[in-house]
Amino acid sequence: MKLHPVDLKKIHINDPFWSKHVSLVKEAVIPYQWDAINDRIKDAEPSHSLMNFKIAAGLCEGEFYGAVFQDTDVAKWLEAVGFALAAQPDGELERTADQVIDIIAKAQCPDGYLNTYFTIREPEKRWSDLCEGHELYTAGHMMEAAVAYYMGTGKRKFLDVVLRFADLICDTFGFEDGKIHGYPGHQEVELGLIKLYQVTGESRYLEQAKYFIDARGVGENYFLKELNRPGFRYIFPEFKDYEPIYSQSHLPVREQKTAEGHAVRAMYMYSAMADLAEACGDDSLMEACRTLWDNMTQKRMYITGSIGSSGILERFTTDYDLPNDCNYSESCASIGMAMFGQRMGNITREAKYYDVVERALYNTVLAGIALDGKSFFYVNPLEVWPDNCLPRTSKEHVKPIRQKWFGVSCCPPNIARTLASMGQYIYGVDGESIYVNLFISNETTVDMGGREVSMTMETRFPWKMEVDITLRGVPESGMKLAVRIPDYAGNFAVRYVGDGGQADGYGPALVREKGYGIISLTGDVCLHVTWDAPARFVHSNPLVRADSGKVALVRGPIVYCLEEADNGSNLAAVYVDPGTPVTEEEKDLFGGIIGLSFAGKKISGREWGGDELYGLHPVTWEDVKLKAVPYACWNNRGVGEMVVWMKELFKM
Amino acid sequence: MKLHPVDLKKIHINDPFWSKHVSLVKEAVIPYQWDAINDRIKDAEPSHSLMNFKIAAGLCEGEFYGAVFQDTDVAKWLEAVGFALAAQPDGELERTADQVIDIIAKAQCPDGYLNTYFTIREPEKRWSDLCEGHELYTAGHMMEAAVAYYMGTGKRKFLDVVLRFADLICDTFGFEDGKIHGYPGHQEVELGLIKLYQVTGESRYLEQAKYFIDARGVGENYFLKELNRPGFRYIFPEFKDYEPIYSQSHLPVREQKTAEGHAVRAMYMYSAMADLAEACGDDSLMEACRTLWDNMTQKRMYITGSIGSSGILERFTTDYDLPNDCNYSESCASIGMAMFGQRMGNITREAKYYDVVERALYNTVLAGIALDGKSFFYVNPLEVWPDNCLPRTSKEHVKPIRQKWFGVSCCPPNIARTLASMGQYIYGVDGESIYVNLFISNETTVDMGGREVSMTMETRFPWKMEVDITLRGVPESGMKLAVRIPDYAGNFAVRYVGDGGQADGYGPALVREKGYGIISLTGDVCLHVTWDAPARFVHSNPLVRADSGKVALVRGPIVYCLEEADNGSNLAAVYVDPGTPVTEEEKDLFGGIIGLSFAGKKISGREWGGDELYGLHPVTWEDVKLKAVPYACWNNRGVGEMVVWMKELFKM
């Protein structure tokens, strides 16, 4: 039996690190996104997404504007609202959302179809471009949003709208004669359908998700057939030489051994595969998930928990190809990886999955949003040289500063819904055990065989590697508490504290299993969990040529970087001896961090004449004091250089 | 007065290094290109270019096929043929070319217009898309080809065809009312018009070239006006957000201070600017040429003499931005840079220009063509990791092996015409002086104040830094011989040899001026010129972040590289101490080279578990013997890794 998250309505996060980010969602991001979908952000590309729904609903006159998947701006806002309302009721926000849902309901076609692009602009083209039309992708986001809103408010209206749409999809696609034998170019509907199954118990939605996964990449590629139809018109001209690997449709999913193609599509598909493998007891599908996870995390993932080595097409490339300055490393892809990891961790109870979830959340996902919650990175390279972030060059996707709101605005709302639903990543529960996956201060209650166990976690993680856990109402029949032992932890220890009836300072019996420390409990306890994770310089596998001869500085899950604001320019000329002592110091910067400082050397330009490009001058050095800050915090002090991997000074 | 090249009909190249490449043009490249423009190359994209002319001439039925500038395939073939016939008459080749010229003449419109794309497909769109329609670009190549053919054969038919076209262009474009006030999106017609002026003496062609240069970038951008016209249809959809800087039309040319935009366009424009500056005595234009040259060669040029740091749009980026693995570094751009450098050198008599010409010709231009003359590189990065040369990624422009013939086939014929006209780069003459710019064995005769001076040069350069120069028929009134002192030369010396009437072994009086060693002669001489240029490791300016902490190995003008064939894989893990001795050894490889070998170290993967991507393992080393080969020769032994800039092992 797999673990499942706790009910978001029953968990209250009160964490010194995360609460400021989580509260940003309600205080800044949701209002900002509301302005964005209403086209009220000055100097930003208009979204027009809510207007599209009003036009499709017959409430306004006008033309569709935006990308084919523009509807998802509204869906992701509603999803974030759903999660936020689960955490904390808010009558005014709920009324606003209800009004949006009324519009959406009116925009639905009589047969259940829901998509403003095709409804307004090309009604006759419905389902004719599964490759890039994004109808099923958009449908999936509508479903996820409706489920979140239903879970957060208990209101069914939006859910009923998407169920009618889901029924239409079930009637339209399948292996049966008379149905379309296609599958989505951008996976997502699978996740939506699975969530509909989870809230309604209706197995047809699970079956439909399974169809989309099972049909994918089998036999003649559906997209190539589609693109070759006479009169086919490309929405995106760059897809003229379509390669099925881009959408993970090059092989049946069970035969895929390497993480390929567009990274977000891959993550959404793998997440659905994991859900289906568990729900259907499908061992071959589970095996494929394990293989793909291992390939991705062992050969194609950045140390910041990001993926997508190619700026063009936002895609995976090859094993160990991890360039640091021209990669995509999309925020959404890291969110997708966290979703996949959460599922794998909950199914397998192996801690290695949450090691990666934590890495993605604390580094790349957080880097995606500014400290004020009002500007965003899509692309998260590990080195940025602002001068070269030029449009119409190989680095045109790299932005030297977070952007207000993108034309294709997947990342900001995706980050918002992730922050708003952080609670789902903290625990995995199954009625007999509580798995602690992430170290985030919170209070919650968990049903443990019919009995409500209340649990609190208090920590200053990731700055202090200490966590206090209190359990009250532990059943006498016993339960298990499993605490993840992070892959970077040394001297992991659990001790009793005070009044739990146990002797203060002694440790309970701890069984280590798949990366968790498991404790059997028969009564209430207060536990003090500690481990060591000092700042240290790490290497990459020597086959990663971009990092060859370099080191990165990490402390616990936090990857650090050098910024120009602290260290001057030309950071590529900085060298560090990984044996050098690193000083840790609490700082008020960025709302409170531990800053790291250490000595380094830098190639000096002193001996070099200004006008010579190549020459025989010897290298001269200067000693430098270096200061590193968490990668997630970079670029909150204006435009400047940034580098994660520093050159290593070897002592030969 | 500027220097000019010797007549190609009067120079015979018999050089151990170059003759094998030059003879390839006649023996392999011209026949191969003939097959190509006739669509007889198996497995290569068809050119269809000759067929387009036959269709336009009414000799065949059919549709236009290919790029808008497909005509230039034929033009460049004819230009190479013209140069080849100048070097060595060949009746059969000339008859074939004459037949092609007959077809071209028939394809010309009654008013002189000549362009098969617009004639066949869109006759009403003539001159409506100067931005990307490439009509003036194509016209320029026709003009250059016709001049080369006229110079090589004395036949006027093709020349007369392009003169009629040039007259139409002169009547169509200009500042005057009633004329189109535009200029070409891809510069080239300027060079063609200047050559027409040089062979005919007709100043209207010079004036017309000057118009195109003077009008460029002045006032409201012509291309933006054009693109904003109602109904404008993009030939290349990627130009929707057109930036004038791409075509160097962002500013009046005299106000341009940095090398910008598409590198080939820039080079053709700068070359025309240099010609015009000299022909018109235009000091402000000359100053702009100097400024642009200095910016390019001091801040934006690779050590291999290549340019164009961005793979996307084949363009310049910013100062010191010289990434080695995703750059464009097009062969054609290096050819263009050699053209620009030749003009600047001939005008200024400063050797620094030919230092760059030499660097470009010996490295990037030669790298563009395989040793068998049958496959070609467009793109010439300084590091290639074959696994990652994937289509639809950020490295899609990088090919791991030379290609047969490209759809857009500018480079192969451009390389061919350059090799076929190598003679023009060797000397600069003005009736009083002979400037020796490149060290290539040859025999020639030069008019020196009405007297024919015969000159021979014998050398095994670039392998031996020794050149024997013999001059016969030196006028008693005196003349000057100027020998370029390469920027990499040490101990440059000139000595008399034997029978010239001077004492054997003594050196003549040598005046060093602007990088040339100048000798005044009043009688025949045999001179032995020597200098030192041992293999050595060079650094780049510390502001070049891609090369920071790295060294490149050069010997004379030749840049070396490490290939996987000699050194195994994972060349990014190789380190070298630039103080290490380098052994030079003559090798039969690649038709005879000097190979370099030296000791290095390599990061070993021994301590690293196969499955870990990031970790705390210390770096371990292995000693390696490294072998370097000339960059121009790389990739003649199958697919494999290659790297020019090697990591430097510092002794701290």
PDB file of C-alpha atoms in Angstrom, chain B residues 394-552:
ATOM      1  CA  SER B 394      21.221  24.073 -28.566  1.00  0.00           C
ATOM      2  CA  LYS B 395      23.995  22.296 -30.508  1.00  0.00           C
ATOM      3  CA  GLU B 396      21.969  21.415 -33.558  1.00  0.00           C
ATOM      4  CA  HIS B 397      24.173  23.575 -35.783  1.00  0.00           C
ATOM      5  CA  VAL B 398      27.307  21.682 -34.744  1.00  0.00           C
ATOM      6  CA  LYS B 399      28.088  18.644 -36.881  1.00  0.00           C
ATOM      7  CA  PRO B 400      30.348  15.890 -35.563  1.00  0.00           C
ATOM      8  CA  ILE B 401      31.550  15.072 -39.093  1.00  0.00           C
ATOM      9  CA  ARG B 402      31.940  17.021 -42.330  1.00  0.00           C
ATOM     10  CA  GLN B 403      28.831  16.982 -44.468  1.00  0.00           C
ATOM     11  CA  LYS B 404      28.519  16.175 -48.138  1.00  0.00           C
ATOM     12  CA  TRP B 405      26.682  19.187 -49.453  1.00  0.00           C
ATOM     13  CA  PHE B 406      24.329  21.438 -47.600  1.00  0.00           C
ATOM     14  CA  GLY B 407      20.912  22.667 -48.583  1.00  0.00           C
ATOM     15  CA  VAL B 408      22.278  26.158 -48.072  1.00  0.00           C
ATOM     16  CA  SER B 409      25.572  25.528 -49.754  1.00  0.00           C
ATOM     17  CA  CYS B 410      27.498  28.726 -49.280  1.00  0.00           C
ATOM     18  CA  CYS B 411      30.603  27.301 -47.635  1.00  0.00           C
ATOM     19  CA  PRO B 412      31.861  24.616 -50.033  1.00  0.00           C
ATOM     20  CA  PRO B 413      31.953  26.877 -53.107  1.00  0.00           C
ATOM     21  CA  ASN B 414      33.242  29.783 -51.030  1.00  0.00           C
ATOM     22  CA  ILE B 415      36.132  27.614 -49.841  1.00  0.00           C
ATOM     23  CA  ALA B 416      36.729  26.500 -53.415  1.00  0.00           C
ATOM     24  CA  ARG B 417      36.934  30.021 -54.799  1.00  0.00           C
ATOM     25  CA  THR B 418      39.237  31.016 -51.950  1.00  0.00           C
ATOM     26  CA  LEU B 419      41.622  28.128 -52.566  1.00  0.00           C
ATOM     27  CA  ALA B 420      41.475  28.747 -56.315  1.00  0.00           C
ATOM     28  CA  SER B 421      42.457  32.368 -55.781  1.00  0.00           C
ATOM     29  CA  MET B 422      45.048  31.910 -53.017  1.00  0.00           C
ATOM     30  CA  GLY B 423      47.536  33.703 -55.240  1.00  0.00           C
ATOM     31  CA  GLN B 424      45.832  37.029 -54.569  1.00  0.00           C
ATOM     32  CA  TYR B 425      46.747  36.920 -50.876  1.00  0.00           C
ATOM     33  CA  ILE B 426      50.453  36.200 -51.295  1.00  0.00           C
ATOM     34  CA  TYR B 427      51.696  39.521 -52.616  1.00  0.00           C
ATOM     35  CA  GLY B 428      50.751  43.163 -52.662  1.00  0.00           C
ATOM     36  CA  VAL B 429      52.392  45.238 -55.408  1.00  0.00           C
ATOM     37  CA  ASP B 430      52.301  48.852 -56.540  1.00  0.00           C
ATOM     38  CA  GLY B 431      54.909  49.138 -59.318  1.00  0.00           C
ATOM     39  CA  GLU B 432      57.630  50.138 -56.865  1.00  0.00           C
ATOM     40  CA  SER B 433      57.403  47.560 -54.112  1.00  0.00           C
ATOM     41  CA  ILE B 434      56.569  43.938 -53.621  1.00  0.00           C
ATOM     42  CA  TYR B 435      55.011  43.080 -50.280  1.00  0.00           C
ATOM     43  CA  VAL B 436      55.281  39.447 -49.261  1.00  0.00           C
ATOM     44  CA  ASN B 437      52.252  38.726 -47.084  1.00  0.00           C
ATOM     45  CA  LEU B 438      51.987  34.960 -47.030  1.00  0.00           C
ATOM     46  CA  PHE B 439      54.720  32.346 -47.271  1.00  0.00           C
ATOM     47  CA  ILE B 440      53.656  30.053 -50.092  1.00  0.00           C
ATOM     48  CA  SER B 441      56.027  28.646 -52.703  1.00  0.00           C
ATOM     49  CA  ASN B 442      55.319  30.162 -56.098  1.00  0.00           C
ATOM     50  CA  GLU B 443      56.704  31.716 -59.233  1.00  0.00           C
ATOM     51  CA  THR B 444      55.378  34.981 -60.569  1.00  0.00           C
ATOM     52  CA  THR B 445      56.236  38.009 -62.619  1.00  0.00           C
ATOM     53  CA  VAL B 446      55.477  41.506 -61.464  1.00  0.00           C
ATOM     54  CA  ASP B 447      55.425  44.735 -63.393  1.00  0.00           C
ATOM     55  CA  MET B 448      57.857  47.082 -61.689  1.00  0.00           C
ATOM     56  CA  GLY B 449      57.709  50.480 -63.308  1.00  0.00           C
ATOM     57  CA  GLY B 450      57.316  48.966 -66.764  1.00  0.00           C
ATOM     58  CA  ARG B 451      59.864  46.235 -66.202  1.00  0.00           C
ATOM     59  CA  GLU B 452      58.945  42.592 -65.610  1.00  0.00           C
ATOM     60  CA  VAL B 453      60.520  41.369 -62.408  1.00  0.00           C
ATOM     61  CA  SER B 454      60.403  37.630 -61.930  1.00  0.00           C
ATOM     62  CA  MET B 455      60.145  36.383 -58.427  1.00  0.00           C
ATOM     63  CA  THR B 456      60.194  32.962 -56.862  1.00  0.00           C
ATOM     64  CA  MET B 457      59.471  31.951 -53.316  1.00  0.00           C
ATOM     65  CA  GLU B 458      60.395  28.539 -51.944  1.00  0.00           C
ATOM     66  CA  THR B 459      59.417  27.394 -48.506  1.00  0.00           C
ATOM     67  CA  ARG B 460      58.232  24.516 -46.397  1.00  0.00           C
ATOM     68  CA  PHE B 461      56.203  26.913 -44.302  1.00  0.00           C
ATOM     69  CA  PRO B 462      54.218  26.485 -42.066  1.00  0.00           C
ATOM     70  CA  TRP B 463      56.332  23.517 -40.945  1.00  0.00           C
ATOM     71  CA  LYS B 464      59.725  25.226 -41.438  1.00  0.00           C
ATOM     72  CA  MET B 465      60.144  28.914 -40.742  1.00  0.00           C
ATOM     73  CA  GLU B 466      62.482  29.429 -43.706  1.00  0.00           C
ATOM     74  CA  VAL B 467      61.700  31.153 -46.987  1.00  0.00           C
ATOM     75  CA  ASP B 468      63.959  31.508 -50.024  1.00  0.00           C
ATOM     76  CA  ILE B 469      63.147  34.460 -52.234  1.00  0.00           C
ATOM     77  CA  THR B 470      64.745  35.070 -55.605  1.00  0.00           C
ATOM     78  CA  LEU B 471      64.259  38.251 -57.631  1.00  0.00           C
ATOM     79  CA  ARG B 472      65.435  38.558 -61.223  1.00  0.00           C
ATOM     80  CA  GLY B 473      65.157  41.640 -63.398  1.00  0.00           C
ATOM     81  CA  VAL B 474      65.255  44.099 -60.533  1.00  0.00           C
ATOM     82  CA  PRO B 475      65.461  47.590 -62.094  1.00  0.00           C
ATOM     83  CA  GLU B 476      68.680  49.519 -61.470  1.00  0.00           C
ATOM     84  CA  SER B 477      66.531  52.474 -60.487  1.00  0.00           C
ATOM     85  CA  GLY B 478      65.633  50.397 -57.477  1.00  0.00           C
ATOM     86  CA  MET B 479      62.617  48.768 -55.886  1.00  0.00           C
ATOM     87  CA  LYS B 480      61.549  47.683 -52.446  1.00  0.00           C
ATOM     88  CA  LEU B 481      60.867  44.247 -51.113  1.00  0.00           C
ATOM     89  CA  ALA B 482      58.800  44.081 -47.940  1.00  0.00           C
ATOM     90  CA  VAL B 483      58.544  40.818 -46.071  1.00  0.00           C
ATOM     91  CA  ARG B 484      55.882  40.387 -43.420  1.00  0.00           C
ATOM     92  CA  ILE B 485      57.299  39.692 -39.956  1.00  0.00           C
ATOM     93  CA  PRO B 486      54.626  37.447 -38.470  1.00  0.00           C
ATOM     94  CA  ASP B 487      53.308  38.417 -35.064  1.00  0.00           C
ATOM     95  CA  TYR B 488      54.505  35.058 -33.703  1.00  0.00           C
ATOM     96  CA  ALA B 489      58.039  35.355 -35.147  1.00  0.00           C
ATOM     97  CA  GLY B 490      61.162  35.637 -33.041  1.00  0.00           C
ATOM     98  CA  ASN B 491      64.653  36.362 -34.393  1.00  0.00           C
ATOM     99  CA  PHE B 492      63.410  37.400 -37.813  1.00  0.00           C
ATOM    100  CA  ALA B 493      66.416  37.588 -40.130  1.00  0.00           C
ATOM    101  CA  VAL B 494      67.158  38.044 -43.821  1.00  0.00           C
ATOM    102  CA  ARG B 495      70.445  36.894 -45.356  1.00  0.00           C
ATOM    103  CA  TYR B 496      71.929  36.974 -48.858  1.00  0.00           C
ATOM    104  CA  VAL B 497      72.450  33.657 -50.527  1.00  0.00           C
ATOM    105  CA  GLY B 498      75.047  32.965 -53.181  1.00  0.00           C
ATOM    106  CA  ASP B 499      74.986  34.473 -56.630  1.00  0.00           C
ATOM    107  CA  GLY B 500      73.097  37.712 -56.268  1.00  0.00           C
ATOM    108  CA  GLY B 501      76.266  39.751 -56.327  1.00  0.00           C
ATOM    109  CA  GLN B 502      76.145  40.205 -52.586  1.00  0.00           C
ATOM    110  CA  ALA B 503      78.277  38.564 -49.978  1.00  0.00           C
ATOM    111  CA  ASP B 504      76.794  35.242 -48.999  1.00  0.00           C
ATOM    112  CA  GLY B 505      75.481  35.140 -45.458  1.00  0.00           C
ATOM    113  CA  TYR B 506      75.325  38.842 -44.807  1.00  0.00           C
ATOM    114  CA  GLY B 507      72.042  40.548 -44.272  1.00  0.00           C
ATOM    115  CA  PRO B 508      70.801  43.434 -46.317  1.00  0.00           C
ATOM    116  CA  ALA B 509      69.803  46.649 -44.611  1.00  0.00           C
ATOM    117  CA  LEU B 510      66.395  45.965 -43.178  1.00  0.00           C
ATOM    118  CA  VAL B 511      63.972  48.672 -42.142  1.00  0.00           C
ATOM    119  CA  ARG B 512      61.160  47.523 -39.923  1.00  0.00           C
ATOM    120  CA  GLU B 513      57.961  49.344 -40.721  1.00  0.00           C
ATOM    121  CA  LYS B 514      54.421  48.480 -39.610  1.00  0.00           C
ATOM    122  CA  GLY B 515      55.339  44.823 -39.152  1.00  0.00           C
ATOM    123  CA  TYR B 516      57.187  44.405 -42.460  1.00  0.00           C
ATOM    124  CA  GLY B 517      60.907  44.050 -42.951  1.00  0.00           C
ATOM    125  CA  ILE B 518      61.683  46.363 -45.888  1.00  0.00           C
ATOM    126  CA  ILE B 519      64.748  45.976 -48.090  1.00  0.00           C
ATOM    127  CA  SER B 520      65.816  48.385 -50.802  1.00  0.00           C
ATOM    128  CA  LEU B 521      67.122  46.583 -53.883  1.00  0.00           C
ATOM    129  CA  THR B 522      68.975  47.801 -56.926  1.00  0.00           C
ATOM    130  CA  GLY B 523      69.865  44.426 -58.396  1.00  0.00           C
ATOM    131  CA  ASP B 524      68.900  40.771 -58.476  1.00  0.00           C
ATOM    132  CA  VAL B 525      69.063  38.866 -55.200  1.00  0.00           C
ATOM    133  CA  CYS B 526      68.557  35.540 -53.555  1.00  0.00           C
ATOM    134  CA  LEU B 527      67.407  35.961 -49.987  1.00  0.00           C
ATOM    135  CA  HIS B 528      67.046  33.490 -47.176  1.00  0.00           C
ATOM    136  CA  VAL B 529      64.477  34.615 -44.625  1.00  0.00           C
ATOM    137  CA  THR B 530      64.230  32.849 -41.283  1.00  0.00           C
ATOM    138  CA  TRP B 531      62.557  33.238 -37.960  1.00  0.00           C
ATOM    139  CA  ASP B 532      61.727  31.192 -34.910  1.00  0.00           C
ATOM    140  CA  ALA B 533      58.253  30.019 -34.025  1.00  0.00           C
ATOM    141  CA  PRO B 534      58.487  26.990 -31.780  1.00  0.00           C
ATOM    142  CA  ALA B 535      55.342  25.319 -30.472  1.00  0.00           C
ATOM    143  CA  ARG B 536      54.087  27.103 -27.413  1.00  0.00           C
ATOM    144  CA  PHE B 537      51.126  27.362 -25.130  1.00  0.00           C
ATOM    145  CA  VAL B 538      49.247  30.652 -25.289  1.00  0.00           C
ATOM    146  CA  HIS B 539      46.696  32.232 -23.007  1.00  0.00           C
ATOM    147  CA  SER B 540      43.704  34.292 -23.887  1.00  0.00           C
ATOM    148  CA  ASN B 541      42.899  37.642 -22.353  1.00  0.00           C
ATOM    149  CA  PRO B 542      41.594  36.860 -18.832  1.00  0.00           C
ATOM    150  CA  LEU B 543      38.280  38.474 -19.745  1.00  0.00           C
ATOM    151  CA  VAL B 544      37.535  35.627 -22.159  1.00  0.00           C
ATOM    152  CA  ARG B 545      35.689  33.510 -19.642  1.00  0.00           C
ATOM    153  CA  ALA B 546      35.427  30.466 -21.896  1.00  0.00           C
ATOM    154  CA  ASP B 547      39.227  30.218 -22.015  1.00  0.00           C
ATOM    155  CA  SER B 548      39.923  31.302 -18.454  1.00  0.00           C
ATOM    156  CA  GLY B 549      42.393  28.881 -16.892  1.00  0.00           C
ATOM    157  CA  LYS B 550      43.123  27.258 -20.226  1.00  0.00           C
ATOM    158  CA  VAL B 551      45.895  27.206 -22.800  1.00  0.00           C
ATOM    159  CA  ALA B 552      46.008  26.587 -26.528  1.00  0.00           C
TER     160      ALA B 552
END
